[in-house]
Each structure stands twice: as structure tokens, then as C-alpha cells.
PDB file of C-alpha atoms in Angstrom:
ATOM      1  CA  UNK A   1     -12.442 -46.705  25.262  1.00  0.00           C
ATOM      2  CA  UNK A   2     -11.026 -43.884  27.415  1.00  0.00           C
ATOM      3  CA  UNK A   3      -7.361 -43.814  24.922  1.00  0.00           C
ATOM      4  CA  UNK A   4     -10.096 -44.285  21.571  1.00  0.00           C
ATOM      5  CA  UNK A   5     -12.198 -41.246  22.483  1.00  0.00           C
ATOM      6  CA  UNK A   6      -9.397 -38.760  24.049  1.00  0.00           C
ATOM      7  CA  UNK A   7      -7.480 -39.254  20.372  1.00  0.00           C
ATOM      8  CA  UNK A   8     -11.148 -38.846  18.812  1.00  0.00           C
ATOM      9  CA  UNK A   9     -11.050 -35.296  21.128  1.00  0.00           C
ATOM     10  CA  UNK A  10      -7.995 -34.259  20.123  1.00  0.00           C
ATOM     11  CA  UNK A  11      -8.243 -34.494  16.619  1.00  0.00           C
ATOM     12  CA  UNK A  12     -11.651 -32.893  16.973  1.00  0.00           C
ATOM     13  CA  UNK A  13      -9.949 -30.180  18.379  1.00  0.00           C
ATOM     14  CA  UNK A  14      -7.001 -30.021  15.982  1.00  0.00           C
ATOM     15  CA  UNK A  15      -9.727 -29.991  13.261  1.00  0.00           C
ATOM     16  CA  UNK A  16     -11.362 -27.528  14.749  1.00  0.00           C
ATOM     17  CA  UNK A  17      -8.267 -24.695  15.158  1.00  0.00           C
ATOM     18  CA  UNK A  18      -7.500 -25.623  11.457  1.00  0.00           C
ATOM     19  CA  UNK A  19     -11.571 -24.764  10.377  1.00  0.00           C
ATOM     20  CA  UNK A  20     -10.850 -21.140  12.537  1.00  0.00           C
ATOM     21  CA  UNK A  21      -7.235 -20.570  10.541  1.00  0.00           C
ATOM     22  CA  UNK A  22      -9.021 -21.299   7.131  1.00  0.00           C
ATOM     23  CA  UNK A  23     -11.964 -19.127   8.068  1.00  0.00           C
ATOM     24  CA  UNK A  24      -9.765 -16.095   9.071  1.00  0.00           C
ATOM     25  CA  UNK A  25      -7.725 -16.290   5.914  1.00  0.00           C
ATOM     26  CA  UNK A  26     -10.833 -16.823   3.789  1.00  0.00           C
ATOM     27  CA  UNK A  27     -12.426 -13.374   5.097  1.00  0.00           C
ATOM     28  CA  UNK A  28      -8.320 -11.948   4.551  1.00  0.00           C
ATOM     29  CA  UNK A  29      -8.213 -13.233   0.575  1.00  0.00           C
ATOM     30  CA  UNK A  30     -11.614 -11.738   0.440  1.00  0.00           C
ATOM     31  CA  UNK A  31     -10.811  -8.144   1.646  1.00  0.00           C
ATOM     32  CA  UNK A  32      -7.661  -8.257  -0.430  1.00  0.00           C
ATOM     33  CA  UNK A  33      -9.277  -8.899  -3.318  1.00  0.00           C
ATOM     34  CA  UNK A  34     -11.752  -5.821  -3.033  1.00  0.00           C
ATOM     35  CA  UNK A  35      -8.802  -3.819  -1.893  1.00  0.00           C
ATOM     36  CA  UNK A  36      -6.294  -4.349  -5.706  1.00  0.00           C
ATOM     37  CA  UNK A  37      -9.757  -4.351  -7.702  1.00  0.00           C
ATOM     38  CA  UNK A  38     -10.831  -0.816  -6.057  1.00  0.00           C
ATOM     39  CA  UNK A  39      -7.034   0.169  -6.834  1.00  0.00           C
ATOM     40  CA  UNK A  40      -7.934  -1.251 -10.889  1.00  0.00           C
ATOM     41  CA  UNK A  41     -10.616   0.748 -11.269  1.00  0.00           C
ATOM     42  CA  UNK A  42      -9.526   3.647  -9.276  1.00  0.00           C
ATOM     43  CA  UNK A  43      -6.476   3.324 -11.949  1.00  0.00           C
ATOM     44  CA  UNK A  44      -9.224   3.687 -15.074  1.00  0.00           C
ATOM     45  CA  UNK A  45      -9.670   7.958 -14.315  1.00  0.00           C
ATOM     46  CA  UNK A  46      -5.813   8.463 -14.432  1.00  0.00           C
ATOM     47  CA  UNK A  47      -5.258   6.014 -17.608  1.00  0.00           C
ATOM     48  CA  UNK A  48      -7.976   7.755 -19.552  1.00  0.00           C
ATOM     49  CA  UNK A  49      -6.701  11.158 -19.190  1.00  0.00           C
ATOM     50  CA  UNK A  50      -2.671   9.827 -20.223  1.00  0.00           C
ATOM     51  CA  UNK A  51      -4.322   8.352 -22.986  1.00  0.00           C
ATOM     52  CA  UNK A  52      -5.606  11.574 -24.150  1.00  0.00           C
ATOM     53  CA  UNK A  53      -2.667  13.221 -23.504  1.00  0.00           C
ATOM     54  CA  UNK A  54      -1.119  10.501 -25.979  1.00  0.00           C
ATOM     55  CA  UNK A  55      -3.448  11.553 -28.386  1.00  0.00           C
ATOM     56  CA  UNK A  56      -2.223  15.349 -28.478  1.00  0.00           C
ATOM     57  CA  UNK A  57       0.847  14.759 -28.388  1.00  0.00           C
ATOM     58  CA  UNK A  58       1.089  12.252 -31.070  1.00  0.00           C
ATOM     59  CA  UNK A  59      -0.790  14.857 -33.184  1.00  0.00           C
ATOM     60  CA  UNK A  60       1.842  17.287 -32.197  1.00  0.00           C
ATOM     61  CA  UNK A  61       5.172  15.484 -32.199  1.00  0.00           C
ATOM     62  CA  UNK A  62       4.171  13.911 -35.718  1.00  0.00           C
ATOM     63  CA  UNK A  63       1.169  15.779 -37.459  1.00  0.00           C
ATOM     64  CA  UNK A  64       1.448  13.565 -40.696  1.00  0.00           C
ATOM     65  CA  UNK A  65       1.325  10.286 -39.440  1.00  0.00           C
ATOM     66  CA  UNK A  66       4.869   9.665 -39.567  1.00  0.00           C
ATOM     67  CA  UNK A  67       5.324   7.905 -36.403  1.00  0.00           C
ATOM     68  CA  UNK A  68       2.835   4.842 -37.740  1.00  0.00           C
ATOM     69  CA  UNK A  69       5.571   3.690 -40.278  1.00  0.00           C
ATOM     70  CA  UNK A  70       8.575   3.198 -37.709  1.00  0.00           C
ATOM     71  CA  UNK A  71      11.595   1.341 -38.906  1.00  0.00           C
ATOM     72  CA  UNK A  72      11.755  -1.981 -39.149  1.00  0.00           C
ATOM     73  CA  UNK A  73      13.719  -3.443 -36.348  1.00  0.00           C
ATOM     74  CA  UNK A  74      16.612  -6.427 -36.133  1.00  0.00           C
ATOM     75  CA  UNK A  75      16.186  -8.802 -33.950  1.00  0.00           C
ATOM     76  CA  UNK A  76      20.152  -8.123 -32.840  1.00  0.00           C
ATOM     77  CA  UNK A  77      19.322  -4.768 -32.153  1.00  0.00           C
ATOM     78  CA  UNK A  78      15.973  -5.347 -29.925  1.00  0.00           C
ATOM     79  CA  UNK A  79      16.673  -6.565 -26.163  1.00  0.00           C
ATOM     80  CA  UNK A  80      13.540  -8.009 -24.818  1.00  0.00           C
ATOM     81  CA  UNK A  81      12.763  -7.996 -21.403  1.00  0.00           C
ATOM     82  CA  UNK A  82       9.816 -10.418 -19.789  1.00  0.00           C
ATOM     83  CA  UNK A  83       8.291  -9.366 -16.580  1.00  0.00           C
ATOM     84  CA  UNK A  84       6.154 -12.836 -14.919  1.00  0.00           C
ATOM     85  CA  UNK A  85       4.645 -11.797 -12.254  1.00  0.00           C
ATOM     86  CA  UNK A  86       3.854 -14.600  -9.559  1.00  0.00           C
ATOM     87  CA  UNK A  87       3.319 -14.860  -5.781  1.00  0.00           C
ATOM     88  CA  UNK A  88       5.506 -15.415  -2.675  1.00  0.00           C
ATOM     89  CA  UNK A  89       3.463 -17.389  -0.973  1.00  0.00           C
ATOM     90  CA  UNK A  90       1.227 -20.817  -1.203  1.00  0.00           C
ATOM     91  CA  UNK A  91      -2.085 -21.973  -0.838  1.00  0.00           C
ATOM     92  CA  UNK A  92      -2.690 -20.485  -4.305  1.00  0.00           C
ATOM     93  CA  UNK A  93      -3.068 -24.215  -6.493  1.00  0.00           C
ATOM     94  CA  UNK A  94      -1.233 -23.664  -9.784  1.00  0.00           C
ATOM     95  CA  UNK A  95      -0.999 -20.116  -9.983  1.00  0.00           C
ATOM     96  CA  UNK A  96       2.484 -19.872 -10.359  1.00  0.00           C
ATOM     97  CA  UNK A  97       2.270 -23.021 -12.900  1.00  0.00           C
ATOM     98  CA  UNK A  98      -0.230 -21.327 -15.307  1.00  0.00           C
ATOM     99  CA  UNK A  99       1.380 -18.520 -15.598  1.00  0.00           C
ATOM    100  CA  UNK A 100       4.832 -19.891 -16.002  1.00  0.00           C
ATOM    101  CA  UNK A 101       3.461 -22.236 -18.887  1.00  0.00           C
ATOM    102  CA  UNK A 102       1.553 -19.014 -20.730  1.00  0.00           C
ATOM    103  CA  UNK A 103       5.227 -17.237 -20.532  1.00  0.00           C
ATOM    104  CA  UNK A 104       7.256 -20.424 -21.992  1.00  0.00           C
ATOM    105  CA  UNK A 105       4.624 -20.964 -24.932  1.00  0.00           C
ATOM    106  CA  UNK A 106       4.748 -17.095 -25.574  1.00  0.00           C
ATOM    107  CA  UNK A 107       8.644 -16.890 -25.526  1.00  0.00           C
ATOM    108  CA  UNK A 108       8.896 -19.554 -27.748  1.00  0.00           C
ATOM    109  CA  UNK A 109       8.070 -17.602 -30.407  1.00  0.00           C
ATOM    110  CA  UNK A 110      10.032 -14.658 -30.067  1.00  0.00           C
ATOM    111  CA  UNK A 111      13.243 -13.726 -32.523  1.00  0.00           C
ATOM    112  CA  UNK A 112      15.356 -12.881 -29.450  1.00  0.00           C
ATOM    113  CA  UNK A 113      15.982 -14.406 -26.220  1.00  0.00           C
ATOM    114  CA  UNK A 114      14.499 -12.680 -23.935  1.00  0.00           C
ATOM    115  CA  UNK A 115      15.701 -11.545 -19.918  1.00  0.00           C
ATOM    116  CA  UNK A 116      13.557 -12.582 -17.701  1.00  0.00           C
ATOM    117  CA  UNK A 117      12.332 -11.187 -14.478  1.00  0.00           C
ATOM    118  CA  UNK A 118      10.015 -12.790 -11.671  1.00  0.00           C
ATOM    119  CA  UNK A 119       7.961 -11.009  -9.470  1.00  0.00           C
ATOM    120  CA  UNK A 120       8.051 -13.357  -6.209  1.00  0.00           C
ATOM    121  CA  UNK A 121       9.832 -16.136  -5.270  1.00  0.00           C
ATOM    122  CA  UNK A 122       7.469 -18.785  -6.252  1.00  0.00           C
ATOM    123  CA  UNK A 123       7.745 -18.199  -9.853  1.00  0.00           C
ATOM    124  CA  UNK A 124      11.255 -17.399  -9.876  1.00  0.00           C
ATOM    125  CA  UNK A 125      11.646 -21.282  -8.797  1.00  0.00           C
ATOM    126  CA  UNK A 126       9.097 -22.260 -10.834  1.00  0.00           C
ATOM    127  CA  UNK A 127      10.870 -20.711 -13.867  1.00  0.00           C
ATOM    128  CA  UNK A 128      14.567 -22.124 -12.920  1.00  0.00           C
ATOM    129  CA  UNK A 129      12.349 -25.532 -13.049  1.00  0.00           C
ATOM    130  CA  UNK A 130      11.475 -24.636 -16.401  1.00  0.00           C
ATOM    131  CA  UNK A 131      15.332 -23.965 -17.480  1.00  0.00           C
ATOM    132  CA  UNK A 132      14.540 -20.678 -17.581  1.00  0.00           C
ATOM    133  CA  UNK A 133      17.411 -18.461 -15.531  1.00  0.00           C
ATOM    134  CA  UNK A 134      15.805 -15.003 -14.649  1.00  0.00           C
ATOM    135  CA  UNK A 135      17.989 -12.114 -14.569  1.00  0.00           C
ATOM    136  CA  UNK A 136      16.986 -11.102 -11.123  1.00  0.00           C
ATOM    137  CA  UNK A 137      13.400 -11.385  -9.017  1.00  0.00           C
ATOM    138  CA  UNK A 138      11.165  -8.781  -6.983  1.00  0.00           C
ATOM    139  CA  UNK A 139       9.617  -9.506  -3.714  1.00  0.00           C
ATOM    140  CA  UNK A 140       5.306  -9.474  -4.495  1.00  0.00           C
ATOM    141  CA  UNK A 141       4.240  -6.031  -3.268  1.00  0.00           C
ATOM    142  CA  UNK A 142       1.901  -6.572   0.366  1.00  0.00           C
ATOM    143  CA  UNK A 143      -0.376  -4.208  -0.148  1.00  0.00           C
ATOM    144  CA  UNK A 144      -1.722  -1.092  -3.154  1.00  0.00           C
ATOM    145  CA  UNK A 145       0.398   1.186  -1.542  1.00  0.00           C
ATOM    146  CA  UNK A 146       4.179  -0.826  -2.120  1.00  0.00           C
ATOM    147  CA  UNK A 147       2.746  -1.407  -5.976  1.00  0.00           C
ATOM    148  CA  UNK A 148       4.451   1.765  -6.326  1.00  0.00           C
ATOM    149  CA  UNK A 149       7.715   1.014  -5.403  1.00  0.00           C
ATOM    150  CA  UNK A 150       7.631  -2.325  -7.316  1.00  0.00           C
ATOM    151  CA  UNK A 151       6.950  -0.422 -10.627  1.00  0.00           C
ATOM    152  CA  UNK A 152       9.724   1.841 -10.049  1.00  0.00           C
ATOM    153  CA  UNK A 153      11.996  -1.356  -8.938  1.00  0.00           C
ATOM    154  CA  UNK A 154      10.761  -3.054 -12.496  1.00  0.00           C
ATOM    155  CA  UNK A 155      11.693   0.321 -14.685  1.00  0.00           C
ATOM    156  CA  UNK A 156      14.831   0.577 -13.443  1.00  0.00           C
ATOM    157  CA  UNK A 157      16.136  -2.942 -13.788  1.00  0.00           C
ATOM    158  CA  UNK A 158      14.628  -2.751 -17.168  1.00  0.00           C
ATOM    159  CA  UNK A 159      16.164   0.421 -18.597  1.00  0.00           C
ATOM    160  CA  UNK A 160      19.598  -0.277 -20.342  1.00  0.00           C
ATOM    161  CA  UNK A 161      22.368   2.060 -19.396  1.00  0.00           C
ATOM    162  CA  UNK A 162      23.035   3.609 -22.699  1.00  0.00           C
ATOM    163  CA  UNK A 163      19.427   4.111 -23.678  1.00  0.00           C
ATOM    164  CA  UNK A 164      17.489   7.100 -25.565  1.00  0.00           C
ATOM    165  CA  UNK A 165      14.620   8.025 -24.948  1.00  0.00           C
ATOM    166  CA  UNK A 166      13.958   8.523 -28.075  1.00  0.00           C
ATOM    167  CA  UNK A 167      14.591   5.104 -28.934  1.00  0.00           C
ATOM    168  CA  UNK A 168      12.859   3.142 -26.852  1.00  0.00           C
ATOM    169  CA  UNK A 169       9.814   1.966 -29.525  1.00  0.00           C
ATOM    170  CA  UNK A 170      12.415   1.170 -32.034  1.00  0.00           C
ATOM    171  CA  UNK A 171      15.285  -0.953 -29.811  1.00  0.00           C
ATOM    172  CA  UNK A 172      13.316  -2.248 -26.790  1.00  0.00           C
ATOM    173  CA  UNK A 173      10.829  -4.760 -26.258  1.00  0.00           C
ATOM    174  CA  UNK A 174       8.731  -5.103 -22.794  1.00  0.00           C
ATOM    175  CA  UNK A 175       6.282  -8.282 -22.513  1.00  0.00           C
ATOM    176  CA  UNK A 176       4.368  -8.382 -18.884  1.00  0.00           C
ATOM    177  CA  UNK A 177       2.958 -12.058 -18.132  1.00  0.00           C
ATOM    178  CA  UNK A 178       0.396 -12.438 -15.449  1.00  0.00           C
ATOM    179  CA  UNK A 179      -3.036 -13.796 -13.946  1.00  0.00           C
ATOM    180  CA  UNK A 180      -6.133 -11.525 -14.499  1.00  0.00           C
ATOM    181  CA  UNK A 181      -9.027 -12.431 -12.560  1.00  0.00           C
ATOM    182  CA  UNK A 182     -11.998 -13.438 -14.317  1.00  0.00           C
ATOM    183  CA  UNK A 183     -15.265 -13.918 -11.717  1.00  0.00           C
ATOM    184  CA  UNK A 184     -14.208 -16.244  -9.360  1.00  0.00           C
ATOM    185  CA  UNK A 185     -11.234 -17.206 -11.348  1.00  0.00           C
ATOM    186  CA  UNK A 186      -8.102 -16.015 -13.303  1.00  0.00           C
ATOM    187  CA  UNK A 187      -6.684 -16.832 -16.472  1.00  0.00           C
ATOM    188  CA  UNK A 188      -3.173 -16.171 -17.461  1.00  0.00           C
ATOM    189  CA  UNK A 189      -2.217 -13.342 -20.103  1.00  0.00           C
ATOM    190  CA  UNK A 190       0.472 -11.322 -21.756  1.00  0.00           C
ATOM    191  CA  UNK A 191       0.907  -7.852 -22.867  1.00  0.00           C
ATOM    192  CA  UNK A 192       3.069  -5.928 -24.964  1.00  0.00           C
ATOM    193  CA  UNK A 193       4.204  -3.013 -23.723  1.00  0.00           C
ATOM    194  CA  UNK A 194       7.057  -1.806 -25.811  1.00  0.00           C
ATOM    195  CA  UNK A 195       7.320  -1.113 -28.742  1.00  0.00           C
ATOM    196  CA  UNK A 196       3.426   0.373 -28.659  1.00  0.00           C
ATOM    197  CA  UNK A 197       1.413  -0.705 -30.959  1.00  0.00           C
ATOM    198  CA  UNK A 198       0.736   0.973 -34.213  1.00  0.00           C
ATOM    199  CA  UNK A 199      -2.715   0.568 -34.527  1.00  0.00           C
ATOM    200  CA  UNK A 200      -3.024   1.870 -30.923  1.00  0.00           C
ATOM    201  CA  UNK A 201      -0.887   4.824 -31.662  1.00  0.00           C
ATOM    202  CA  UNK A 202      -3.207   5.740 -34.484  1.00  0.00           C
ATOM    203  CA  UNK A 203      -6.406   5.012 -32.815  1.00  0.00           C
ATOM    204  CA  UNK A 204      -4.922   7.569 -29.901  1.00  0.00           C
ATOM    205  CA  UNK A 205      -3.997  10.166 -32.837  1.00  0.00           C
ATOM    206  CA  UNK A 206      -7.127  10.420 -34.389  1.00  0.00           C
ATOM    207  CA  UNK A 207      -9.647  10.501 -31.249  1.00  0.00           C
ATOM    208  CA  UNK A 208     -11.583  13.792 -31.191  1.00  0.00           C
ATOM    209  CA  UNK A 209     -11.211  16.211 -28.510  1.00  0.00           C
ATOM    210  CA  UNK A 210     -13.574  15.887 -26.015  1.00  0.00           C
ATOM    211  CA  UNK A 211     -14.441  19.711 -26.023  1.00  0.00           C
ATOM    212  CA  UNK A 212     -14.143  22.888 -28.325  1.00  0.00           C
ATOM    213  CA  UNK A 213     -10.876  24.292 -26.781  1.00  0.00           C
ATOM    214  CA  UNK A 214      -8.883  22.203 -28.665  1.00  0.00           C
ATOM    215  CA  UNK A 215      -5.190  21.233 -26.421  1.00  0.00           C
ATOM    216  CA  UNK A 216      -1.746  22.371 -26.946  1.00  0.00           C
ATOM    217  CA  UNK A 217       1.404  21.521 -26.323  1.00  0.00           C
ATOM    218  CA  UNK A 218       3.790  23.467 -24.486  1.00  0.00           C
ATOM    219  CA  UNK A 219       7.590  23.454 -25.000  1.00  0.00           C
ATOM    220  CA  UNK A 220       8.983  20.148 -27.093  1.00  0.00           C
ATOM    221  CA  UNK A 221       6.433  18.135 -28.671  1.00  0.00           C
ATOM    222  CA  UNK A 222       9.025  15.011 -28.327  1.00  0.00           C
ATOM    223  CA  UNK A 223       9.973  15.253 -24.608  1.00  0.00           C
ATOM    224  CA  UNK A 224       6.049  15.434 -24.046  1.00  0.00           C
ATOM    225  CA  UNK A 225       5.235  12.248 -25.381  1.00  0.00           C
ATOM    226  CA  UNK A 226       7.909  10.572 -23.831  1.00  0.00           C
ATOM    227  CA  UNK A 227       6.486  11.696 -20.096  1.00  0.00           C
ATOM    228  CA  UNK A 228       3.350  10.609 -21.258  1.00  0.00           C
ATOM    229  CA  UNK A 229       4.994   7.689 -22.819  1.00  0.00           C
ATOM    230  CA  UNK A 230       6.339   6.799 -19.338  1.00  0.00           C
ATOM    231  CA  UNK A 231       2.828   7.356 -17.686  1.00  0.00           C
ATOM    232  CA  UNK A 232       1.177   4.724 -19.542  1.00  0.00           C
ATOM    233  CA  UNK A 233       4.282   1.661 -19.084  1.00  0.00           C
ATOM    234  CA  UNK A 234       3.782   2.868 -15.353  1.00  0.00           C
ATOM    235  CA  UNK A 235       0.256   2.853 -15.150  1.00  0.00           C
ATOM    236  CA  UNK A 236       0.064  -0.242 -17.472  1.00  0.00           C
ATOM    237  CA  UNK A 237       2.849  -2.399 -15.076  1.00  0.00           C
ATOM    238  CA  UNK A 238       0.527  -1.172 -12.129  1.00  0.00           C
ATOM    239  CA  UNK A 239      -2.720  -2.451 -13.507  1.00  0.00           C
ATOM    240  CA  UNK A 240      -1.203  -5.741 -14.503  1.00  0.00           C
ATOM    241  CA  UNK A 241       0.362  -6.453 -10.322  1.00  0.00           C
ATOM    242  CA  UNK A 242      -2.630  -5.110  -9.126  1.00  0.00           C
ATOM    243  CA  UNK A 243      -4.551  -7.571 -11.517  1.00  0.00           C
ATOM    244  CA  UNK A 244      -1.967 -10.148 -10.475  1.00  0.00           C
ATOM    245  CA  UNK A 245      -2.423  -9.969  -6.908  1.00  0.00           C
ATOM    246  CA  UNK A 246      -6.156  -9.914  -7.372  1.00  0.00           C
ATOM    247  CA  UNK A 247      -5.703 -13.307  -9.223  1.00  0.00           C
ATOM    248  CA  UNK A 248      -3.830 -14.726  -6.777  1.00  0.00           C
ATOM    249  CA  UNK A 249      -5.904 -13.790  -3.335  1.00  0.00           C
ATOM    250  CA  UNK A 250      -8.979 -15.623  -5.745  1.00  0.00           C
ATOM    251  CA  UNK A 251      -6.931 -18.854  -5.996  1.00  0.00           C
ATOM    252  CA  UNK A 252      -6.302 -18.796  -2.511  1.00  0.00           C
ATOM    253  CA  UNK A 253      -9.706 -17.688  -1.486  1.00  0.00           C
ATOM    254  CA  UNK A 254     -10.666 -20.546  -3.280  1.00  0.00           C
ATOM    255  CA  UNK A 255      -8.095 -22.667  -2.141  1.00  0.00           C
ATOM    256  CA  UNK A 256     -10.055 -21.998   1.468  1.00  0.00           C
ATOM    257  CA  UNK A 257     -13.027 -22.613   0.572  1.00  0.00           C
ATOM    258  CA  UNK A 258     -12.443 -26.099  -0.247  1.00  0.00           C
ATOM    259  CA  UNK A 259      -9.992 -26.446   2.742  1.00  0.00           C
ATOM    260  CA  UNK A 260     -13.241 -25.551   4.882  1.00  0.00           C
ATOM    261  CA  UNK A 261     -15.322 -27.678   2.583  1.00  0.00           C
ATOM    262  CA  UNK A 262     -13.586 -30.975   3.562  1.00  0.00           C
ATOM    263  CA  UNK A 263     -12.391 -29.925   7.238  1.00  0.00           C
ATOM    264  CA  UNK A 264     -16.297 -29.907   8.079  1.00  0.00           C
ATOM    265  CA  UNK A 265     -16.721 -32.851   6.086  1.00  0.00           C
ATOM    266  CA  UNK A 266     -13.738 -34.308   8.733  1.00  0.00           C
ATOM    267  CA  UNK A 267     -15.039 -32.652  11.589  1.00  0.00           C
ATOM    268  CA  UNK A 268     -18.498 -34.432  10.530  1.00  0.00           C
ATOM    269  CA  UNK A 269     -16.607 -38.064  10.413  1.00  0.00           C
ATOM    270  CA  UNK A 270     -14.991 -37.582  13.651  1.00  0.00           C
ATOM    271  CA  UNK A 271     -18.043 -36.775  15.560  1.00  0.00           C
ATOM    272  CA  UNK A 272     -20.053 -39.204  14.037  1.00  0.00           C
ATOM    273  CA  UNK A 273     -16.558 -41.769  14.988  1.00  0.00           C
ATOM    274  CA  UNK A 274     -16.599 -40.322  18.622  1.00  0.00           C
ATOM    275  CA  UNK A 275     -20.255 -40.982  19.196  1.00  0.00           C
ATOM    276  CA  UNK A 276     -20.113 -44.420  18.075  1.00  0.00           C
ATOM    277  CA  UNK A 277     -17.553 -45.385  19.925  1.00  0.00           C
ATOM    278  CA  UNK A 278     -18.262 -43.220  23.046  1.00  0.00           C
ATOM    279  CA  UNK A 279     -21.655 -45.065  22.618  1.00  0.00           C
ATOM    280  CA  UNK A 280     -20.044 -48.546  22.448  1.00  0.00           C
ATOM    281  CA  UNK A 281     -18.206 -48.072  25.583  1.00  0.00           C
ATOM    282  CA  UNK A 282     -20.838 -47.160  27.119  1.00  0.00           C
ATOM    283  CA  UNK A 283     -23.125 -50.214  26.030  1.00  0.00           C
ATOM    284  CA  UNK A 284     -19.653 -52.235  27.124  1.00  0.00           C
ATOM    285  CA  UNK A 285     -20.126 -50.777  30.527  1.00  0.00           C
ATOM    286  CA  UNK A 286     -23.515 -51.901  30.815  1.00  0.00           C
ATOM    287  CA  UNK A 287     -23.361 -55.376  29.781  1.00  0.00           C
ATOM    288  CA  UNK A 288     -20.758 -55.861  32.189  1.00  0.00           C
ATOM    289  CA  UNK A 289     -22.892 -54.118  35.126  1.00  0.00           C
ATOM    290  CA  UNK A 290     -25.492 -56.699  33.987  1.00  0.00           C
ATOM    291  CA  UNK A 291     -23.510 -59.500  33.605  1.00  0.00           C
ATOM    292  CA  UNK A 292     -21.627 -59.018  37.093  1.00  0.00           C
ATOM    293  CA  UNK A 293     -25.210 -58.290  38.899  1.00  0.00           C
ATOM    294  CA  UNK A 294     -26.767 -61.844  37.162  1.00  0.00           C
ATOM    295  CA  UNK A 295     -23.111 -63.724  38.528  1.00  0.00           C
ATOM    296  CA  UNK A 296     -23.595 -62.190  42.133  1.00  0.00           C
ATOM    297  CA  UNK A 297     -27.394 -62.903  42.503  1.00  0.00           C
ATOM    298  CA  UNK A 298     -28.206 -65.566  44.548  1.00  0.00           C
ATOM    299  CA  UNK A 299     -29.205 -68.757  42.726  1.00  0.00           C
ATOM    300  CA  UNK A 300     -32.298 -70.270  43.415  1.00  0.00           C
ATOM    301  CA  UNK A 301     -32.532 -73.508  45.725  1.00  0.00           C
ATOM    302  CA  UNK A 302     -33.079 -76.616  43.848  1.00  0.00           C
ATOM    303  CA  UNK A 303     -36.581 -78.372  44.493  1.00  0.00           C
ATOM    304  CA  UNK A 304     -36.585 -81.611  46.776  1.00  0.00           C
TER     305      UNK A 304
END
């Protein structure tokens, strides 16, 4: 009994440590999650006003319109580049999986190979599983504040050496793939970032001004748009890992809550086991006591 209920104690124990890890990093997903969604909406002020700035200064770089009727492009000419973004560490179910399976049915259809690039090391092997070589990978930013560098990291890797400026609807092509949350969950998406959209450029040209004092544009029309131009792919690829990492603390947070879900449904079995058997040795115990106290006791003398 004693060997039975020490192992029933010690995995009672181990059980137990486990339940305390799972809690703390159940209450961790959980603040993490609150902390990228504050940064999304937090994001919404900024993105408004480079929107409207958009707006102006597609009104003033092209008053007629022109810049809705771009060029058709060649698919030699047009280097694609796919950002995935992913996670560097587990405990996240298929995460990585979904996400890699959105990207592969997406890139299917595309004229052009595209170059890949994973955000975190999880995808990036989930994506060489996949046959799919990326052209390089970026660690998964720890908290809002290192989204920052990560966006810069992505632009320049992106940005070909012998690039315009002034080119960049007409010759490149940028395609984010990642998790946004949805409730308690996520589903996987994909967004184009270059070339922009022409309905969206002409839905930004002719919003009204918010007030009477109608905006103007100082210096070159052209070199304004493009800052503002760069604004939105940066505030766009910092909605999208902040979205991302979002996802991904809600498939871990439920990943935990079903790890705590069936380590109390354990710890409830092994209690239940170490009664029983504690109980049993016991009752053992006694029936011996018994049994040795009926063998010792004197036996009555027969009758003559």
C-alpha cells in the first residue's frame, strides 16, 4: 500500500505544479491579448487621419482621375512578395497550420511566383514542409513596442534595390497572410497591400472634407502621396502582427483552458484512486488486526 499511495502522491503533486503553470500562462495569454487589441484600436485614430491625407493628395497629385486607369501590368515585370506571419512558440493548436494552408491556396493562383517571408520560426518550418522555401524569416515581435522594429525589418527586406518610388503600384505586389481574431477565435486572412486598390483609391479621392477649410498641399503633390503612401503599408503591416499576435495568445489561451480542463479532471481521478486505495489498506490492516486477535484468543475448553 505504502509504494501504491506515495506514487498516487507524487503524481498528485506533479498534477498539481502542471494545474499552477497552466493557470499562470492562462492569466499571461489573457493580458496579452488586451495588450495587441488596445494597440488595434489605438492604431484606428492614426489610420483615419493617413487615410484622409490619401484623399487630398490623390485629389492633388491627379485631379482628373487619372491615377484610377493605371497600366496594365506583366506578370514578368511584377515581383510579388508574401509576408505569413506565424508564431515562435507552441501551445497554439494549428495556428501555424491554418495559416500556412490559407497562404498555399492563395498563392496558387497568382501569375508570378511569389518570395516568401515568415514571421517566426514555426511557420517558416511549417512552410519548408509545404515545399515552400522562404526567402528569409523574422523573429515574432514580444511585445507592441518591438512591432515597430519588425515593420521596419519587413520594408526593408521587401524593397528591391533599384526601385522608384514612383513605381511601386505599377511593378510591386505585397500580399500579408495572417490570423485575425474573431471572439474567442481566429480565422486566417490575406490582404493586398500593393498595388492599392482602385476602387479604394477612388473611394479615398472623392470623400468630402470633413470641414469648410478645405486642405492643401504643400510642395510636390507626388512626393506627398508617396509619404502617405508609406504610412498606410506601415500602419497596415502593424495592424495585421498586432492582429496576428492577438490570434495567436487566443489559441493558446484556449489551448490552457482545456489543459486545465482535463488536469482537474486528472487531479479528480487520482484523488478519487488515492482514497480507494488508501482506504483498502487500511481495511487490509484491520482484517489482519482482527484476524491475528481471533488466532491469539484463548479457545474455549471442551465440555466433559
Amino acid at each position: 500500500m505504502a509504494n501504491t499511495t506515495t506514487a498516487l502522491r507524487r503524481q498528485i503533486g506533479s498534477a498539481s505544479d502542471l494545474k499552477s503553470v497552466v493557470r499562470t500562462m492562462k492569466a499571461s495569454a489573457a493580458a496579452a491579448i488586451g495588450q495587441y487589441e488596445s494597440a488595434v484600436a489605438a492604431l484606428g485614430d492614426y489610420a483615419h487621419t493617413v487615410e484622409q491625407g490619401l484623399s487630398v493628395c490623390l485629389r492633388s497629385a491627379d485631379p482628373d482621375g487619372a491615377h484610377t486607369r493605371a497600366p496594365p501590368r506583366s506578370a514578368a515585370a511584377t515581383t510579388v512578395h508574401a509576408i505569413v506571419f506565424g508564431s515562435d512558440q507552441g501551445l497554439v493548436g494549428r495556428f501555424n497550420e491554418v495559416v500556412v494552408e490559407h497562404a498555399m491556396a492563395h498563392l496558387g493562383s497568382l501569375p508570378a511566383k511569389a518570395q516568401l517571408w515568415a514571421v517566426g520560426e514555426r511557420v517558416h518550418a511549417r512552410l519548408l514542409d509545404a515545399g515552400l522555401a522562404p526567402a528569409g524569416s523574422f523573429p515574432v515581435p514580444g511585445s507592441v513596442e518591438l512591432i515597430t522594429r519588425l515593420v521596419g525589418q519587413i520594408l526593408l527586406a521587401v524593397q528591391t534595390p533599384d526601385r522608384k518610388p514612383a513605381d511601386d503600384a505599377q511593378r510591386e505586389t505585397l500580399i500579408l497572410f495572417y490570423n485575425r481574431p474573431t471572439g474567442a477565435s481566429y480565422e486566417p486572412v490575406s490582404q493586398r497591400l500593393l498595388p492599392l486598390d482602385e476602387h479604394w483609391q477612388r473611394g479615398l479621392a472623392a470623400q468630402p472634407w470633413p470641414t469648410v477649410q478645405l486642405p492643401e498641399v504643400l510642395g510636390s503633390a507626388a512626393q506627398a502621396l508617396q509619404a502617405f503612401v508609406r504610412e498606410h503599408l506601415f500602419i497596415s503591416l502593424f495592424r495585421a502582427s498586432a492582429e496576428s499576435l492577438a490570434s495567436e495568445n487566443a489559441s493558446r489561451l484556449a489551448a490552457m483552458q482545456r489543459a486545465d480542463r482535463n488536469i482537474g479532471e486528472l487531479l479528480t481521478e487520482l484523488s478519487a484512486r488515492f482514497h480507494r486505495t488508501r482506504q483498502s489498506g487500511i481495511d487490509a490492516e484491520l482484517f489482519e488486526v482482527v484476524a491475528g486477535f481471533d488466532a491469539m484468543a484463548p479457545q474455549p475448553a471442551p465440555s466433559a
